[in-house]
Amino acid sequence: MPRRLRCGVLTVSDTRTPETDRSGAFLVQALQEAGHHVEGYSIVPDERDAIETQLRAWQAAGFDLLLSTGGTGITGRDVTVPVIESLLTKPLPGFGELFRMLSYQQVGGAAMLSRAVGGLAGRTLLFALPGSRGAVETGWELLQGQLQHLAAEAQRQGQP
């Protein structure tokens, strides 16, 4: 029987609202359609403290999976990746590598601009996706078939 994961979706943006957040809405819907329970959805500005505070709160609440979208570019305001990296206890570099490989097939060399990253933050799966709807769909394509296995491994034999 597939495990129903407790999930949080965080959109990092200075401009998105619940009405215009197509990427976050896609993730919420995709997770629900896959049988998971989205217990948290939030939009925060591109600010380190806001991102970290929300992710840590969901992690402390025992969420199994946290997905963020946005703030992964290379501008000065894009701080999602360093925040995520600071929370990871076991990075999964293959996620970013595969994400960029799939993205290259879709957008060519622009895929090198992606800083998609993910891994384990204690017992919580944590992944940062770019903000575009296409990139989020690519990330979901990569993650959806692996979530049960990832969640089982995250809970196995304890984590720091």
PDB file of C-alpha atoms in Angstrom:
ATOM      1  CA  MET A   1       0.000   0.000   0.000  1.00  0.00           C
ATOM      2  CA  PRO A   2       1.517   3.354  -1.009  1.00  0.00           C
ATOM      3  CA  ARG A   3       2.304   5.686   1.843  1.00  0.00           C
ATOM      4  CA  ARG A   4       0.429   8.985   1.870  1.00  0.00           C
ATOM      5  CA  LEU A   5       3.063  11.660   2.434  1.00  0.00           C
ATOM      6  CA  ARG A   6       2.511  14.818   4.467  1.00  0.00           C
ATOM      7  CA  CYS A   7       3.683  17.618   2.166  1.00  0.00           C
ATOM      8  CA  GLY A   8       4.420  21.321   2.071  1.00  0.00           C
ATOM      9  CA  VAL A   9       4.704  23.493  -1.034  1.00  0.00           C
ATOM     10  CA  LEU A  10       6.608  26.759  -0.740  1.00  0.00           C
ATOM     11  CA  THR A  11       6.653  29.347  -3.512  1.00  0.00           C
ATOM     12  CA  VAL A  12       9.520  31.813  -3.218  1.00  0.00           C
ATOM     13  CA  SER A  13       8.675  35.006  -5.065  1.00  0.00           C
ATOM     14  CA  ASP A  14       8.460  38.750  -4.611  1.00  0.00           C
ATOM     15  CA  THR A  15       5.626  38.969  -7.139  1.00  0.00           C
ATOM     16  CA  ARG A  16       3.458  35.825  -7.037  1.00  0.00           C
ATOM     17  CA  THR A  17       0.108  35.707  -5.283  1.00  0.00           C
ATOM     18  CA  PRO A  18      -2.165  32.711  -4.705  1.00  0.00           C
ATOM     19  CA  GLU A  19      -4.033  33.750  -7.854  1.00  0.00           C
ATOM     20  CA  THR A  20      -0.914  33.949 -10.055  1.00  0.00           C
ATOM     21  CA  ASP A  21       1.160  31.111  -8.593  1.00  0.00           C
ATOM     22  CA  ARG A  22       0.795  28.571 -11.401  1.00  0.00           C
ATOM     23  CA  SER A  23       3.844  26.558 -10.325  1.00  0.00           C
ATOM     24  CA  GLY A  24       2.825  26.168  -6.694  1.00  0.00           C
ATOM     25  CA  ALA A  25      -0.746  25.360  -7.729  1.00  0.00           C
ATOM     26  CA  PHE A  26       0.558  22.679 -10.101  1.00  0.00           C
ATOM     27  CA  LEU A  27       2.575  21.037  -7.324  1.00  0.00           C
ATOM     28  CA  VAL A  28      -0.337  21.103  -4.874  1.00  0.00           C
ATOM     29  CA  GLN A  29      -2.635  19.514  -7.445  1.00  0.00           C
ATOM     30  CA  ALA A  30      -0.051  16.938  -8.587  1.00  0.00           C
ATOM     31  CA  LEU A  31       0.674  15.875  -5.017  1.00  0.00           C
ATOM     32  CA  GLN A  32      -3.022  15.551  -4.215  1.00  0.00           C
ATOM     33  CA  GLU A  33      -3.711  13.595  -7.397  1.00  0.00           C
ATOM     34  CA  ALA A  34      -0.869  11.236  -6.432  1.00  0.00           C
ATOM     35  CA  GLY A  35      -2.679  10.582  -3.136  1.00  0.00           C
ATOM     36  CA  HIS A  36      -0.518  12.722  -0.868  1.00  0.00           C
ATOM     37  CA  HIS A  37      -1.778  15.201   1.702  1.00  0.00           C
ATOM     38  CA  VAL A  38      -0.704  18.824   1.231  1.00  0.00           C
ATOM     39  CA  GLU A  39      -0.798  20.225   4.750  1.00  0.00           C
ATOM     40  CA  GLY A  40       1.082  23.417   3.970  1.00  0.00           C
ATOM     41  CA  TYR A  41       1.172  25.899   1.121  1.00  0.00           C
ATOM     42  CA  SER A  42       2.775  29.298   1.407  1.00  0.00           C
ATOM     43  CA  ILE A  43       4.250  32.103  -0.663  1.00  0.00           C
ATOM     44  CA  VAL A  44       7.214  33.936   0.846  1.00  0.00           C
ATOM     45  CA  PRO A  45       9.460  36.695  -0.534  1.00  0.00           C
ATOM     46  CA  ASP A  46      12.989  36.026  -1.783  1.00  0.00           C
ATOM     47  CA  GLU A  47      14.418  36.504   1.702  1.00  0.00           C
ATOM     48  CA  ARG A  48      16.623  33.993   3.508  1.00  0.00           C
ATOM     49  CA  ASP A  49      14.862  34.277   6.886  1.00  0.00           C
ATOM     50  CA  ALA A  50      11.358  33.900   5.438  1.00  0.00           C
ATOM     51  CA  ILE A  51      12.326  30.805   3.444  1.00  0.00           C
ATOM     52  CA  GLU A  52      14.225  29.161   6.279  1.00  0.00           C
ATOM     53  CA  THR A  53      11.570  29.929   8.898  1.00  0.00           C
ATOM     54  CA  GLN A  54       8.796  28.343   6.837  1.00  0.00           C
ATOM     55  CA  LEU A  55      10.803  25.261   5.863  1.00  0.00           C
ATOM     56  CA  ARG A  56      12.012  24.669   9.429  1.00  0.00           C
ATOM     57  CA  ALA A  57       8.457  24.991  10.776  1.00  0.00           C
ATOM     58  CA  TRP A  58       7.184  22.357   8.358  1.00  0.00           C
ATOM     59  CA  GLN A  59      10.166  20.140   9.081  1.00  0.00           C
ATOM     60  CA  ALA A  60       9.536  20.444  12.838  1.00  0.00           C
ATOM     61  CA  ALA A  61       5.885  19.557  12.219  1.00  0.00           C
ATOM     62  CA  GLY A  62       7.033  16.242  10.783  1.00  0.00           C
ATOM     63  CA  PHE A  63       6.275  16.775   7.110  1.00  0.00           C
ATOM     64  CA  ASP A  64       7.642  13.994   4.886  1.00  0.00           C
ATOM     65  CA  LEU A  65       8.196  16.105   1.771  1.00  0.00           C
ATOM     66  CA  LEU A  66       8.853  19.797   1.167  1.00  0.00           C
ATOM     67  CA  LEU A  67       8.927  21.195  -2.357  1.00  0.00           C
ATOM     68  CA  SER A  68       9.908  24.773  -3.092  1.00  0.00           C
ATOM     69  CA  THR A  69       9.567  26.611  -6.356  1.00  0.00           C
ATOM     70  CA  GLY A  70      11.331  29.818  -7.296  1.00  0.00           C
ATOM     71  CA  GLY A  71      14.364  31.725  -6.129  1.00  0.00           C
ATOM     72  CA  THR A  72      16.831  29.300  -7.711  1.00  0.00           C
ATOM     73  CA  GLY A  73      18.259  31.596 -10.383  1.00  0.00           C
ATOM     74  CA  ILE A  74      21.463  33.606 -10.346  1.00  0.00           C
ATOM     75  CA  THR A  75      20.245  37.095  -9.475  1.00  0.00           C
ATOM     76  CA  GLY A  76      21.163  38.722  -6.199  1.00  0.00           C
ATOM     77  CA  ARG A  77      17.654  38.089  -4.835  1.00  0.00           C
ATOM     78  CA  ASP A  78      17.763  34.332  -5.546  1.00  0.00           C
ATOM     79  CA  VAL A  79      18.629  32.833  -2.154  1.00  0.00           C
ATOM     80  CA  THR A  80      16.564  29.635  -2.084  1.00  0.00           C
ATOM     81  CA  VAL A  81      19.441  27.312  -2.986  1.00  0.00           C
ATOM     82  CA  PRO A  82      21.832  28.381  -0.204  1.00  0.00           C
ATOM     83  CA  VAL A  83      18.981  28.103   2.306  1.00  0.00           C
ATOM     84  CA  ILE A  84      18.060  24.605   1.115  1.00  0.00           C
ATOM     85  CA  GLU A  85      21.702  23.523   1.068  1.00  0.00           C
ATOM     86  CA  SER A  86      22.141  24.724   4.661  1.00  0.00           C
ATOM     87  CA  LEU A  87      19.230  22.497   5.743  1.00  0.00           C
ATOM     88  CA  LEU A  88      20.296  19.335   3.919  1.00  0.00           C
ATOM     89  CA  THR A  89      21.899  16.600   5.988  1.00  0.00           C
ATOM     90  CA  LYS A  90      22.227  14.252   2.989  1.00  0.00           C
ATOM     91  CA  PRO A  91      22.302  15.963  -0.402  1.00  0.00           C
ATOM     92  CA  LEU A  92      21.146  13.997  -3.450  1.00  0.00           C
ATOM     93  CA  PRO A  93      23.303  15.511  -6.209  1.00  0.00           C
ATOM     94  CA  GLY A  94      21.777  13.118  -8.746  1.00  0.00           C
ATOM     95  CA  PHE A  95      18.494  15.018  -8.510  1.00  0.00           C
ATOM     96  CA  GLY A  96      19.997  18.262  -9.819  1.00  0.00           C
ATOM     97  CA  GLU A  97      22.055  16.402 -12.403  1.00  0.00           C
ATOM     98  CA  LEU A  98      19.036  14.532 -13.779  1.00  0.00           C
ATOM     99  CA  PHE A  99      16.910  17.680 -13.631  1.00  0.00           C
ATOM    100  CA  ARG A 100      19.428  19.573 -15.760  1.00  0.00           C
ATOM    101  CA  MET A 101      19.713  16.644 -18.184  1.00  0.00           C
ATOM    102  CA  LEU A 102      15.951  16.598 -18.705  1.00  0.00           C
ATOM    103  CA  SER A 103      15.865  20.393 -18.908  1.00  0.00           C
ATOM    104  CA  TYR A 104      18.593  20.412 -21.556  1.00  0.00           C
ATOM    105  CA  GLN A 105      16.347  18.326 -23.795  1.00  0.00           C
ATOM    106  CA  GLN A 106      13.664  21.010 -23.442  1.00  0.00           C
ATOM    107  CA  VAL A 107      15.509  24.328 -23.275  1.00  0.00           C
ATOM    108  CA  GLY A 108      19.021  23.584 -24.504  1.00  0.00           C
ATOM    109  CA  GLY A 109      21.982  25.328 -22.939  1.00  0.00           C
ATOM    110  CA  ALA A 110      19.753  27.479 -20.720  1.00  0.00           C
ATOM    111  CA  ALA A 111      19.521  24.375 -18.505  1.00  0.00           C
ATOM    112  CA  MET A 112      22.919  25.335 -17.058  1.00  0.00           C
ATOM    113  CA  LEU A 113      21.191  28.207 -15.253  1.00  0.00           C
ATOM    114  CA  SER A 114      19.172  25.777 -13.145  1.00  0.00           C
ATOM    115  CA  ARG A 115      20.306  25.305  -9.582  1.00  0.00           C
ATOM    116  CA  ALA A 116      17.665  22.686  -8.735  1.00  0.00           C
ATOM    117  CA  VAL A 117      18.809  20.858  -5.625  1.00  0.00           C
ATOM    118  CA  GLY A 118      17.465  18.344  -3.165  1.00  0.00           C
ATOM    119  CA  GLY A 119      18.071  15.718  -0.553  1.00  0.00           C
ATOM    120  CA  LEU A 120      17.273  14.850   3.028  1.00  0.00           C
ATOM    121  CA  ALA A 121      16.922  17.371   5.822  1.00  0.00           C
ATOM    122  CA  GLY A 122      16.878  14.951   8.742  1.00  0.00           C
ATOM    123  CA  ARG A 123      13.902  12.719   7.917  1.00  0.00           C
ATOM    124  CA  THR A 124      12.281  15.240   5.571  1.00  0.00           C
ATOM    125  CA  LEU A 125      12.700  15.097   1.805  1.00  0.00           C
ATOM    126  CA  LEU A 126      13.480  18.613   0.579  1.00  0.00           C
ATOM    127  CA  PHE A 127      13.705  19.730  -3.050  1.00  0.00           C
ATOM    128  CA  ALA A 128      14.090  23.183  -4.624  1.00  0.00           C
ATOM    129  CA  LEU A 129      12.736  23.642  -8.144  1.00  0.00           C
ATOM    130  CA  PRO A 130      12.942  26.672 -10.416  1.00  0.00           C
ATOM    131  CA  GLY A 131       9.879  28.893 -10.573  1.00  0.00           C
ATOM    132  CA  SER A 132       8.691  28.348 -14.138  1.00  0.00           C
ATOM    133  CA  ARG A 133       5.728  26.047 -14.668  1.00  0.00           C
ATOM    134  CA  GLY A 134       7.676  24.004 -17.240  1.00  0.00           C
ATOM    135  CA  ALA A 135      10.565  23.481 -14.835  1.00  0.00           C
ATOM    136  CA  VAL A 136       8.199  22.451 -12.056  1.00  0.00           C
ATOM    137  CA  GLU A 137       6.557  19.922 -14.361  1.00  0.00           C
ATOM    138  CA  THR A 138      10.005  18.536 -15.225  1.00  0.00           C
ATOM    139  CA  GLY A 139      10.883  18.269 -11.545  1.00  0.00           C
ATOM    140  CA  TRP A 140       7.606  16.524 -10.771  1.00  0.00           C
ATOM    141  CA  GLU A 141       8.183  14.106 -13.656  1.00  0.00           C
ATOM    142  CA  LEU A 142      11.506  13.213 -12.077  1.00  0.00           C
ATOM    143  CA  LEU A 143      10.248  12.952  -8.483  1.00  0.00           C
ATOM    144  CA  GLN A 144       6.810  11.396  -8.695  1.00  0.00           C
ATOM    145  CA  GLY A 145       7.900   7.851  -9.428  1.00  0.00           C
ATOM    146  CA  GLN A 146      10.552   7.895  -6.709  1.00  0.00           C
ATOM    147  CA  LEU A 147       8.677   9.454  -3.783  1.00  0.00           C
ATOM    148  CA  GLN A 148       7.598   6.183  -2.153  1.00  0.00           C
ATOM    149  CA  HIS A 149      11.104   4.769  -2.308  1.00  0.00           C
ATOM    150  CA  LEU A 150      12.678   8.026  -1.122  1.00  0.00           C
ATOM    151  CA  ALA A 151      10.230   8.300   1.783  1.00  0.00           C
ATOM    152  CA  ALA A 152      10.868   4.702   2.846  1.00  0.00           C
ATOM    153  CA  GLU A 153      14.620   5.227   2.764  1.00  0.00           C
ATOM    154  CA  ALA A 154      14.323   8.493   4.701  1.00  0.00           C
ATOM    155  CA  GLN A 155      12.580   6.654   7.532  1.00  0.00           C
ATOM    156  CA  ARG A 156      14.783   3.548   7.484  1.00  0.00           C
ATOM    157  CA  GLN A 157      17.492   3.023  10.095  1.00  0.00           C
ATOM    158  CA  GLY A 158      17.079   6.502  11.511  1.00  0.00           C
ATOM    159  CA  GLN A 159      18.437   9.792  10.286  1.00  0.00           C
ATOM    160  CA  PRO A 160      20.331  12.551  12.058  1.00  0.00           C
TER     161      PRO A 160
END
